[in-house]
Amino acid sequence: MVVYFSGTGNSRYCAQMLADLLGDESLDAFHYIRSGVAADLRSGKPWVFVAPTYAWRLPRVFRDFIRSGSFEGSGDAYFVMTCGDGIGKAAKTNAKLCGEKNLHYRGTLEVLMPENYIALFDVPPKEECRHRIKAARPLLESAAHTILAGEELQDQRAGVMGALKSGPVNPVFYRVIVKDKKFRAGEKCVGCGKCVEVCPLQNISLTDGKPSWSGSCTHCMACITQCPTEAIEYGAASVGKVRYRGPECFLKPNG
């Protein structure tokens, strides 16, 4: 079973493609995470966990989803992590997580996708986005072949910088950067509640028709990228930036 978490669509896209290639089903962890209900799942096929990369590791919300859940049947676990520039040494922490869950760690695949973390970075030009999205397919096809053959995915060498990013830098990044105080809704807000609907942590509510954030943000960027009127900003950092609305938008003829 392919189990995924996705804020802006990159990991959902890869998970669904991989499920098709494997002839398997895909499951969105969103509703488990949002409701706080532990997953109780069973699969006769290997577990494939697909998620974006947050500070060079699995997102904490997805890690905690795996920690709290029950994954019976197959004892094998593969990981696929989408990223804008690299996953550091996330493979090490993925292997450790498998040890906690009595799962057999079978490797981590890094898949470069368009940058979507507009709190800090810009979305790449359209052609670069298309190139990355199209380049993901052969990687996933190769991974599917490996998984179907019962073989291990080869972890990429991370080097010293990768070890630092996934190691001591990760908790500092969460402590210093991953906050919601800079989010705000401007005059274009129509009070539609889309941001409330897409937040995986129920961290957003409408107050007098405007969204307010409650301090439990994971910086998934779902609210700011899926706002239909582009009313939400992250301080001055996001002003004027293109909103990333998922891979499918770049694969349309006029995308």
PDB file of C-alpha atoms in Angstrom:
ATOM      1  CA  MET A   1       0.000   0.000   0.000  1.00  0.00           C
ATOM      2  CA  VAL A   2       1.197   3.485  -0.884  1.00  0.00           C
ATOM      3  CA  VAL A   3       0.512   5.863   2.017  1.00  0.00           C
ATOM      4  CA  TYR A   4       1.160   9.550   1.502  1.00  0.00           C
ATOM      5  CA  PHE A   5       1.016  13.039   2.952  1.00  0.00           C
ATOM      6  CA  SER A   6       1.014  16.099   0.698  1.00  0.00           C
ATOM      7  CA  GLY A   7       0.597  19.816   1.301  1.00  0.00           C
ATOM      8  CA  THR A   8       0.776  21.244  -2.208  1.00  0.00           C
ATOM      9  CA  GLY A   9       0.419  18.179  -4.434  1.00  0.00           C
ATOM     10  CA  ASN A  10       3.928  16.973  -5.289  1.00  0.00           C
ATOM     11  CA  SER A  11       3.859  13.929  -3.027  1.00  0.00           C
ATOM     12  CA  ARG A  12       0.243  13.130  -3.892  1.00  0.00           C
ATOM     13  CA  TYR A  13       1.155  13.144  -7.587  1.00  0.00           C
ATOM     14  CA  CYS A  14       4.124  10.822  -7.050  1.00  0.00           C
ATOM     15  CA  ALA A  15       2.192   8.525  -4.713  1.00  0.00           C
ATOM     16  CA  GLN A  16      -0.689   8.061  -7.121  1.00  0.00           C
ATOM     17  CA  MET A  17       1.657   7.454 -10.049  1.00  0.00           C
ATOM     18  CA  LEU A  18       3.629   4.932  -8.021  1.00  0.00           C
ATOM     19  CA  ALA A  19       0.454   3.142  -6.926  1.00  0.00           C
ATOM     20  CA  ASP A  20      -0.571   2.802 -10.583  1.00  0.00           C
ATOM     21  CA  LEU A  21       2.852   1.445 -11.501  1.00  0.00           C
ATOM     22  CA  LEU A  22       2.733  -1.061  -8.636  1.00  0.00           C
ATOM     23  CA  GLY A  23      -0.873  -2.066  -9.235  1.00  0.00           C
ATOM     24  CA  ASP A  24      -1.507  -1.084  -5.628  1.00  0.00           C
ATOM     25  CA  GLU A  25      -3.814   1.310  -3.778  1.00  0.00           C
ATOM     26  CA  SER A  26      -2.891   4.730  -2.439  1.00  0.00           C
ATOM     27  CA  LEU A  27      -4.086   6.194   0.840  1.00  0.00           C
ATOM     28  CA  ASP A  28      -3.988   9.853   1.875  1.00  0.00           C
ATOM     29  CA  ALA A  29      -2.926  10.249   5.523  1.00  0.00           C
ATOM     30  CA  PHE A  30      -4.561  13.696   5.683  1.00  0.00           C
ATOM     31  CA  HIS A  31      -7.762  12.658   7.442  1.00  0.00           C
ATOM     32  CA  TYR A  32      -5.919  10.555  10.028  1.00  0.00           C
ATOM     33  CA  ILE A  33      -3.575  13.437  10.796  1.00  0.00           C
ATOM     34  CA  ARG A  34      -6.355  16.023  10.865  1.00  0.00           C
ATOM     35  CA  SER A  35      -8.608  13.971  13.145  1.00  0.00           C
ATOM     36  CA  GLY A  36      -5.816  12.684  15.370  1.00  0.00           C
ATOM     37  CA  VAL A  37      -7.002   9.104  14.847  1.00  0.00           C
ATOM     38  CA  ALA A  38      -4.296   6.448  14.707  1.00  0.00           C
ATOM     39  CA  ALA A  39      -4.237   4.449  11.487  1.00  0.00           C
ATOM     40  CA  ASP A  40      -5.025   0.733  11.674  1.00  0.00           C
ATOM     41  CA  LEU A  41      -3.981  -0.612   8.289  1.00  0.00           C
ATOM     42  CA  ARG A  42      -3.098  -3.927   6.687  1.00  0.00           C
ATOM     43  CA  SER A  43      -1.422  -4.629   3.361  1.00  0.00           C
ATOM     44  CA  GLY A  44      -0.144  -7.792   1.750  1.00  0.00           C
ATOM     45  CA  LYS A  45       2.189  -5.694  -0.357  1.00  0.00           C
ATOM     46  CA  PRO A  46       5.134  -3.615   0.901  1.00  0.00           C
ATOM     47  CA  TRP A  47       4.421  -0.306   2.589  1.00  0.00           C
ATOM     48  CA  VAL A  48       5.520   2.693   0.552  1.00  0.00           C
ATOM     49  CA  PHE A  49       5.482   5.941   2.510  1.00  0.00           C
ATOM     50  CA  VAL A  50       5.506   9.059   0.313  1.00  0.00           C
ATOM     51  CA  ALA A  51       5.946  12.558   1.716  1.00  0.00           C
ATOM     52  CA  PRO A  52       7.579  15.922   1.099  1.00  0.00           C
ATOM     53  CA  THR A  53      10.857  16.834   2.760  1.00  0.00           C
ATOM     54  CA  TYR A  54      10.608  19.275   5.670  1.00  0.00           C
ATOM     55  CA  ALA A  55      13.991  20.484   6.927  1.00  0.00           C
ATOM     56  CA  TRP A  56      15.725  17.455   5.394  1.00  0.00           C
ATOM     57  CA  ARG A  57      13.574  14.825   7.099  1.00  0.00           C
ATOM     58  CA  LEU A  58      10.048  13.433   6.930  1.00  0.00           C
ATOM     59  CA  PRO A  59       7.494  16.018   8.072  1.00  0.00           C
ATOM     60  CA  ARG A  60       7.002  15.575  11.799  1.00  0.00           C
ATOM     61  CA  VAL A  61       3.242  15.235  11.335  1.00  0.00           C
ATOM     62  CA  PHE A  62       3.784  12.301   8.962  1.00  0.00           C
ATOM     63  CA  ARG A  63       6.462  10.755  11.158  1.00  0.00           C
ATOM     64  CA  ASP A  64       4.052  10.907  14.102  1.00  0.00           C
ATOM     65  CA  PHE A  65       1.284   9.425  11.946  1.00  0.00           C
ATOM     66  CA  ILE A  66       3.536   6.435  11.242  1.00  0.00           C
ATOM     67  CA  ARG A  67       4.643   6.187  14.868  1.00  0.00           C
ATOM     68  CA  SER A  68       1.091   6.113  16.198  1.00  0.00           C
ATOM     69  CA  GLY A  69      -0.333   3.815  13.542  1.00  0.00           C
ATOM     70  CA  SER A  70      -0.563   0.085  13.085  1.00  0.00           C
ATOM     71  CA  PHE A  71       0.807  -1.276   9.801  1.00  0.00           C
ATOM     72  CA  GLU A  72       0.191  -5.004   9.606  1.00  0.00           C
ATOM     73  CA  GLY A  73       0.696  -7.589   6.885  1.00  0.00           C
ATOM     74  CA  SER A  74       3.869  -6.852   4.976  1.00  0.00           C
ATOM     75  CA  GLY A  75       6.901  -6.074   7.115  1.00  0.00           C
ATOM     76  CA  ASP A  76       8.751  -4.198   4.364  1.00  0.00           C
ATOM     77  CA  ALA A  77       8.786  -0.393   4.190  1.00  0.00           C
ATOM     78  CA  TYR A  78      10.038   1.857   1.404  1.00  0.00           C
ATOM     79  CA  PHE A  79      10.130   5.662   1.474  1.00  0.00           C
ATOM     80  CA  VAL A  80       9.771   8.199  -1.339  1.00  0.00           C
ATOM     81  CA  MET A  81      10.540  11.818  -0.468  1.00  0.00           C
ATOM     82  CA  THR A  82       9.843  14.743  -2.772  1.00  0.00           C
ATOM     83  CA  CYS A  83      12.044  17.801  -2.414  1.00  0.00           C
ATOM     84  CA  GLY A  84      13.189  21.022  -4.009  1.00  0.00           C
ATOM     85  CA  ASP A  85      16.921  20.534  -3.532  1.00  0.00           C
ATOM     86  CA  GLY A  86      17.673  17.366  -1.555  1.00  0.00           C
ATOM     87  CA  ILE A  87      16.710  15.226   1.424  1.00  0.00           C
ATOM     88  CA  GLY A  88      19.996  15.337   3.328  1.00  0.00           C
ATOM     89  CA  LYS A  89      20.440  12.193   5.388  1.00  0.00           C
ATOM     90  CA  ALA A  90      16.735  11.540   5.877  1.00  0.00           C
ATOM     91  CA  ALA A  91      17.327   7.881   5.034  1.00  0.00           C
ATOM     92  CA  LYS A  92      19.005   7.419   8.420  1.00  0.00           C
ATOM     93  CA  THR A  93      16.010   8.733  10.361  1.00  0.00           C
ATOM     94  CA  ASN A  94      13.638   6.732   8.132  1.00  0.00           C
ATOM     95  CA  ALA A  95      15.553   3.567   8.984  1.00  0.00           C
ATOM     96  CA  LYS A  96      15.393   4.441  12.679  1.00  0.00           C
ATOM     97  CA  LEU A  97      11.631   4.966  12.419  1.00  0.00           C
ATOM     98  CA  CYS A  98      11.248   1.537  10.851  1.00  0.00           C
ATOM     99  CA  GLY A  99      13.169   0.079  13.778  1.00  0.00           C
ATOM    100  CA  GLU A 100      10.653   1.646  16.156  1.00  0.00           C
ATOM    101  CA  LYS A 101       7.766   0.106  14.203  1.00  0.00           C
ATOM    102  CA  ASN A 102       9.342  -3.338  13.672  1.00  0.00           C
ATOM    103  CA  LEU A 103       9.323  -2.747   9.930  1.00  0.00           C
ATOM    104  CA  HIS A 104      12.104  -3.830   7.598  1.00  0.00           C
ATOM    105  CA  TYR A 105      13.619  -0.671   6.113  1.00  0.00           C
ATOM    106  CA  ARG A 106      14.079  -1.094   2.345  1.00  0.00           C
ATOM    107  CA  GLY A 107      15.464   2.261   1.264  1.00  0.00           C
ATOM    108  CA  THR A 108      14.541   5.853   0.442  1.00  0.00           C
ATOM    109  CA  LEU A 109      14.072   7.404  -2.998  1.00  0.00           C
ATOM    110  CA  GLU A 110      14.725  11.127  -3.484  1.00  0.00           C
ATOM    111  CA  VAL A 111      12.523  12.762  -6.147  1.00  0.00           C
ATOM    112  CA  LEU A 112      13.251  16.338  -7.166  1.00  0.00           C
ATOM    113  CA  MET A 113      10.047  18.260  -7.798  1.00  0.00           C
ATOM    114  CA  PRO A 114       9.247  21.971  -8.240  1.00  0.00           C
ATOM    115  CA  GLU A 115      10.033  24.091  -5.193  1.00  0.00           C
ATOM    116  CA  ASN A 116       6.837  24.962  -3.339  1.00  0.00           C
ATOM    117  CA  TYR A 117       8.040  26.372  -0.017  1.00  0.00           C
ATOM    118  CA  ILE A 118       7.178  29.957  -0.840  1.00  0.00           C
ATOM    119  CA  ALA A 119       7.689  31.068   2.762  1.00  0.00           C
ATOM    120  CA  LEU A 120      11.401  31.080   1.865  1.00  0.00           C
ATOM    121  CA  PHE A 121      11.839  30.313  -1.838  1.00  0.00           C
ATOM    122  CA  ASP A 122      10.409  31.102  -5.275  1.00  0.00           C
ATOM    123  CA  VAL A 123       8.528  28.662  -7.478  1.00  0.00           C
ATOM    124  CA  PRO A 124      10.796  27.913 -10.476  1.00  0.00           C
ATOM    125  CA  PRO A 125       9.921  29.063 -14.018  1.00  0.00           C
ATOM    126  CA  LYS A 126       7.279  27.006 -15.815  1.00  0.00           C
ATOM    127  CA  GLU A 127       9.697  25.121 -18.042  1.00  0.00           C
ATOM    128  CA  GLU A 128      11.837  24.053 -15.098  1.00  0.00           C
ATOM    129  CA  CYS A 129       8.716  22.902 -13.262  1.00  0.00           C
ATOM    130  CA  ARG A 130       7.619  20.858 -16.270  1.00  0.00           C
ATOM    131  CA  HIS A 131      11.090  19.357 -16.622  1.00  0.00           C
ATOM    132  CA  ARG A 132      11.196  18.235 -12.992  1.00  0.00           C
ATOM    133  CA  ILE A 133       7.684  16.831 -13.085  1.00  0.00           C
ATOM    134  CA  LYS A 134       8.361  14.842 -16.246  1.00  0.00           C
ATOM    135  CA  ALA A 135      11.738  13.646 -14.925  1.00  0.00           C
ATOM    136  CA  ALA A 136       9.998  12.153 -11.887  1.00  0.00           C
ATOM    137  CA  ARG A 137       8.265   9.458 -13.936  1.00  0.00           C
ATOM    138  CA  PRO A 138      11.346   7.409 -14.930  1.00  0.00           C
ATOM    139  CA  LEU A 139      12.575   7.587 -11.324  1.00  0.00           C
ATOM    140  CA  LEU A 140       9.261   6.238 -10.083  1.00  0.00           C
ATOM    141  CA  GLU A 141       9.149   3.604 -12.817  1.00  0.00           C
ATOM    142  CA  SER A 142      12.588   2.382 -11.763  1.00  0.00           C
ATOM    143  CA  ALA A 143      11.553   2.405  -8.107  1.00  0.00           C
ATOM    144  CA  ALA A 144       8.398   0.437  -8.900  1.00  0.00           C
ATOM    145  CA  HIS A 145      10.490  -2.179 -10.737  1.00  0.00           C
ATOM    146  CA  THR A 146      12.782  -2.427  -7.709  1.00  0.00           C
ATOM    147  CA  ILE A 147       9.900  -2.784  -5.268  1.00  0.00           C
ATOM    148  CA  LEU A 148       8.104  -5.375  -7.400  1.00  0.00           C
ATOM    149  CA  ALA A 149      11.343  -7.354  -7.578  1.00  0.00           C
ATOM    150  CA  GLY A 150      11.596  -7.321  -3.792  1.00  0.00           C
ATOM    151  CA  GLU A 151      14.892  -5.475  -3.904  1.00  0.00           C
ATOM    152  CA  GLU A 152      16.138  -2.489  -1.912  1.00  0.00           C
ATOM    153  CA  LEU A 153      16.188   1.120  -3.071  1.00  0.00           C
ATOM    154  CA  GLN A 154      19.701   2.481  -2.891  1.00  0.00           C
ATOM    155  CA  ASP A 155      20.022   5.376  -0.457  1.00  0.00           C
ATOM    156  CA  GLN A 156      21.937   8.344  -1.809  1.00  0.00           C
ATOM    157  CA  ARG A 157      25.143   9.394  -0.111  1.00  0.00           C
ATOM    158  CA  ALA A 158      24.445  12.507   1.924  1.00  0.00           C
ATOM    159  CA  GLY A 159      27.910  13.702   2.931  1.00  0.00           C
ATOM    160  CA  VAL A 160      28.762  15.859   5.917  1.00  0.00           C
ATOM    161  CA  MET A 161      26.408  18.712   5.006  1.00  0.00           C
ATOM    162  CA  GLY A 162      23.530  16.329   4.509  1.00  0.00           C
ATOM    163  CA  ALA A 163      24.175  14.789   7.903  1.00  0.00           C
ATOM    164  CA  LEU A 164      24.229  18.229   9.521  1.00  0.00           C
ATOM    165  CA  LYS A 165      21.006  19.341   7.821  1.00  0.00           C
ATOM    166  CA  SER A 166      19.079  16.196   8.774  1.00  0.00           C
ATOM    167  CA  GLY A 167      20.737  16.138  12.184  1.00  0.00           C
ATOM    168  CA  PRO A 168      21.218  19.234  14.376  1.00  0.00           C
ATOM    169  CA  VAL A 169      19.848  21.730  11.824  1.00  0.00           C
ATOM    170  CA  ASN A 170      16.410  20.069  11.664  1.00  0.00           C
ATOM    171  CA  PRO A 171      15.244  20.830  15.225  1.00  0.00           C
ATOM    172  CA  VAL A 172      16.651  24.369  15.016  1.00  0.00           C
ATOM    173  CA  PHE A 173      14.770  24.968  11.770  1.00  0.00           C
ATOM    174  CA  TYR A 174      11.510  23.843  13.357  1.00  0.00           C
ATOM    175  CA  ARG A 175      12.096  25.911  16.477  1.00  0.00           C
ATOM    176  CA  VAL A 176      13.054  29.111  14.653  1.00  0.00           C
ATOM    177  CA  ILE A 177      11.295  29.016  11.255  1.00  0.00           C
ATOM    178  CA  VAL A 178       8.221  26.799  11.454  1.00  0.00           C
ATOM    179  CA  LYS A 179       5.764  29.267  12.965  1.00  0.00           C
ATOM    180  CA  ASP A 180       2.480  30.745  11.756  1.00  0.00           C
ATOM    181  CA  LYS A 181       2.678  34.277  13.163  1.00  0.00           C
ATOM    182  CA  LYS A 182       3.506  35.772   9.749  1.00  0.00           C
ATOM    183  CA  PHE A 183       0.450  34.359   7.989  1.00  0.00           C
ATOM    184  CA  ARG A 184      -2.277  36.884   7.273  1.00  0.00           C
ATOM    185  CA  ALA A 185      -5.240  37.322   4.941  1.00  0.00           C
ATOM    186  CA  GLY A 186      -5.534  40.544   2.949  1.00  0.00           C
ATOM    187  CA  GLU A 187      -8.392  42.426   1.359  1.00  0.00           C
ATOM    188  CA  LYS A 188      -8.854  39.809  -1.370  1.00  0.00           C
ATOM    189  CA  CYS A 189     -10.080  37.299   1.217  1.00  0.00           C
ATOM    190  CA  VAL A 190     -13.730  36.351   0.595  1.00  0.00           C
ATOM    191  CA  GLY A 191     -14.097  34.174   3.680  1.00  0.00           C
ATOM    192  CA  CYS A 192     -14.648  30.999   1.664  1.00  0.00           C
ATOM    193  CA  GLY A 193     -13.004  28.763   4.275  1.00  0.00           C
ATOM    194  CA  LYS A 194     -10.792  26.878   1.818  1.00  0.00           C
ATOM    195  CA  CYS A 195      -7.781  27.443   4.067  1.00  0.00           C
ATOM    196  CA  VAL A 196      -9.682  25.927   6.999  1.00  0.00           C
ATOM    197  CA  GLU A 197     -10.613  22.909   4.881  1.00  0.00           C
ATOM    198  CA  VAL A 198      -7.094  22.108   3.638  1.00  0.00           C
ATOM    199  CA  CYS A 199      -5.159  22.582   6.890  1.00  0.00           C
ATOM    200  CA  PRO A 200      -4.043  19.121   8.088  1.00  0.00           C
ATOM    201  CA  LEU A 201      -3.753  20.238  11.718  1.00  0.00           C
ATOM    202  CA  GLN A 202      -7.045  22.125  12.080  1.00  0.00           C
ATOM    203  CA  ASN A 203      -4.852  25.123  12.869  1.00  0.00           C
ATOM    204  CA  ILE A 204      -7.009  27.658  10.983  1.00  0.00           C
ATOM    205  CA  SER A 205     -10.437  29.017  11.864  1.00  0.00           C
ATOM    206  CA  LEU A 206     -12.536  31.868  10.530  1.00  0.00           C
ATOM    207  CA  THR A 207     -12.988  34.867  12.803  1.00  0.00           C
ATOM    208  CA  ASP A 208     -15.391  37.501  11.502  1.00  0.00           C
ATOM    209  CA  GLY A 209     -15.035  35.913   8.069  1.00  0.00           C
ATOM    210  CA  LYS A 210     -11.220  36.025   8.077  1.00  0.00           C
ATOM    211  CA  PRO A 211      -8.780  33.179   8.779  1.00  0.00           C
ATOM    212  CA  SER A 212      -6.746  33.140  11.947  1.00  0.00           C
ATOM    213  CA  TRP A 213      -3.911  30.759  12.795  1.00  0.00           C
ATOM    214  CA  SER A 214      -3.642  29.034  16.172  1.00  0.00           C
ATOM    215  CA  GLY A 215       0.059  28.240  16.568  1.00  0.00           C
ATOM    216  CA  SER A 216       0.207  24.586  15.464  1.00  0.00           C
ATOM    217  CA  CYS A 217       1.440  25.133  11.918  1.00  0.00           C
ATOM    218  CA  THR A 218       3.670  22.622  10.119  1.00  0.00           C
ATOM    219  CA  HIS A 219       4.450  24.935   7.147  1.00  0.00           C
ATOM    220  CA  CYS A 220       2.867  22.608   4.600  1.00  0.00           C
ATOM    221  CA  MET A 221       1.899  25.714   2.542  1.00  0.00           C
ATOM    222  CA  ALA A 222      -1.539  24.264   1.768  1.00  0.00           C
ATOM    223  CA  CYS A 223      -3.429  27.354   2.924  1.00  0.00           C
ATOM    224  CA  ILE A 224      -1.346  29.922   1.061  1.00  0.00           C
ATOM    225  CA  THR A 225      -1.074  27.961  -2.181  1.00  0.00           C
ATOM    226  CA  GLN A 226      -4.690  26.777  -2.341  1.00  0.00           C
ATOM    227  CA  CYS A 227      -6.354  30.077  -1.493  1.00  0.00           C
ATOM    228  CA  PRO A 228      -8.518  30.726  -4.592  1.00  0.00           C
ATOM    229  CA  THR A 229      -8.076  34.507  -4.440  1.00  0.00           C
ATOM    230  CA  GLU A 230      -4.389  34.468  -3.365  1.00  0.00           C
ATOM    231  CA  ALA A 231      -5.376  36.532  -0.357  1.00  0.00           C
ATOM    232  CA  ILE A 232      -3.030  34.821   2.102  1.00  0.00           C
ATOM    233  CA  GLU A 233       0.514  36.094   2.557  1.00  0.00           C
ATOM    234  CA  TYR A 234       3.433  34.992   4.710  1.00  0.00           C
ATOM    235  CA  GLY A 235       4.692  38.360   5.879  1.00  0.00           C
ATOM    236  CA  ALA A 236       6.527  40.127   3.075  1.00  0.00           C
ATOM    237  CA  ALA A 237       8.256  36.927   1.944  1.00  0.00           C
ATOM    238  CA  SER A 238       5.411  35.698  -0.262  1.00  0.00           C
ATOM    239  CA  VAL A 239       4.227  39.002  -1.722  1.00  0.00           C
ATOM    240  CA  GLY A 240       4.248  38.865  -5.511  1.00  0.00           C
ATOM    241  CA  LYS A 241       5.316  35.221  -5.641  1.00  0.00           C
ATOM    242  CA  VAL A 242       3.686  32.645  -7.901  1.00  0.00           C
ATOM    243  CA  ARG A 243       1.518  30.173  -5.972  1.00  0.00           C
ATOM    244  CA  TYR A 244       2.320  26.534  -6.626  1.00  0.00           C
ATOM    245  CA  ARG A 245      -0.930  24.670  -7.267  1.00  0.00           C
ATOM    246  CA  GLY A 246       0.387  21.183  -7.955  1.00  0.00           C
ATOM    247  CA  PRO A 247       2.069  19.285 -10.807  1.00  0.00           C
ATOM    248  CA  GLU A 248      -1.112  18.814 -12.798  1.00  0.00           C
ATOM    249  CA  CYS A 249      -1.310  22.552 -13.523  1.00  0.00           C
ATOM    250  CA  PHE A 250       2.035  22.464 -15.346  1.00  0.00           C
ATOM    251  CA  LEU A 251       1.103  19.472 -17.473  1.00  0.00           C
ATOM    252  CA  LYS A 252      -1.960  21.111 -18.996  1.00  0.00           C
ATOM    253  CA  PRO A 253      -1.526  22.391 -22.587  1.00  0.00           C
ATOM    254  CA  ASN A 254      -1.790  25.995 -21.407  1.00  0.00           C
ATOM    255  CA  GLY A 255      -0.268  25.421 -17.977  1.00  0.00           C
TER     256      GLY A 255
END
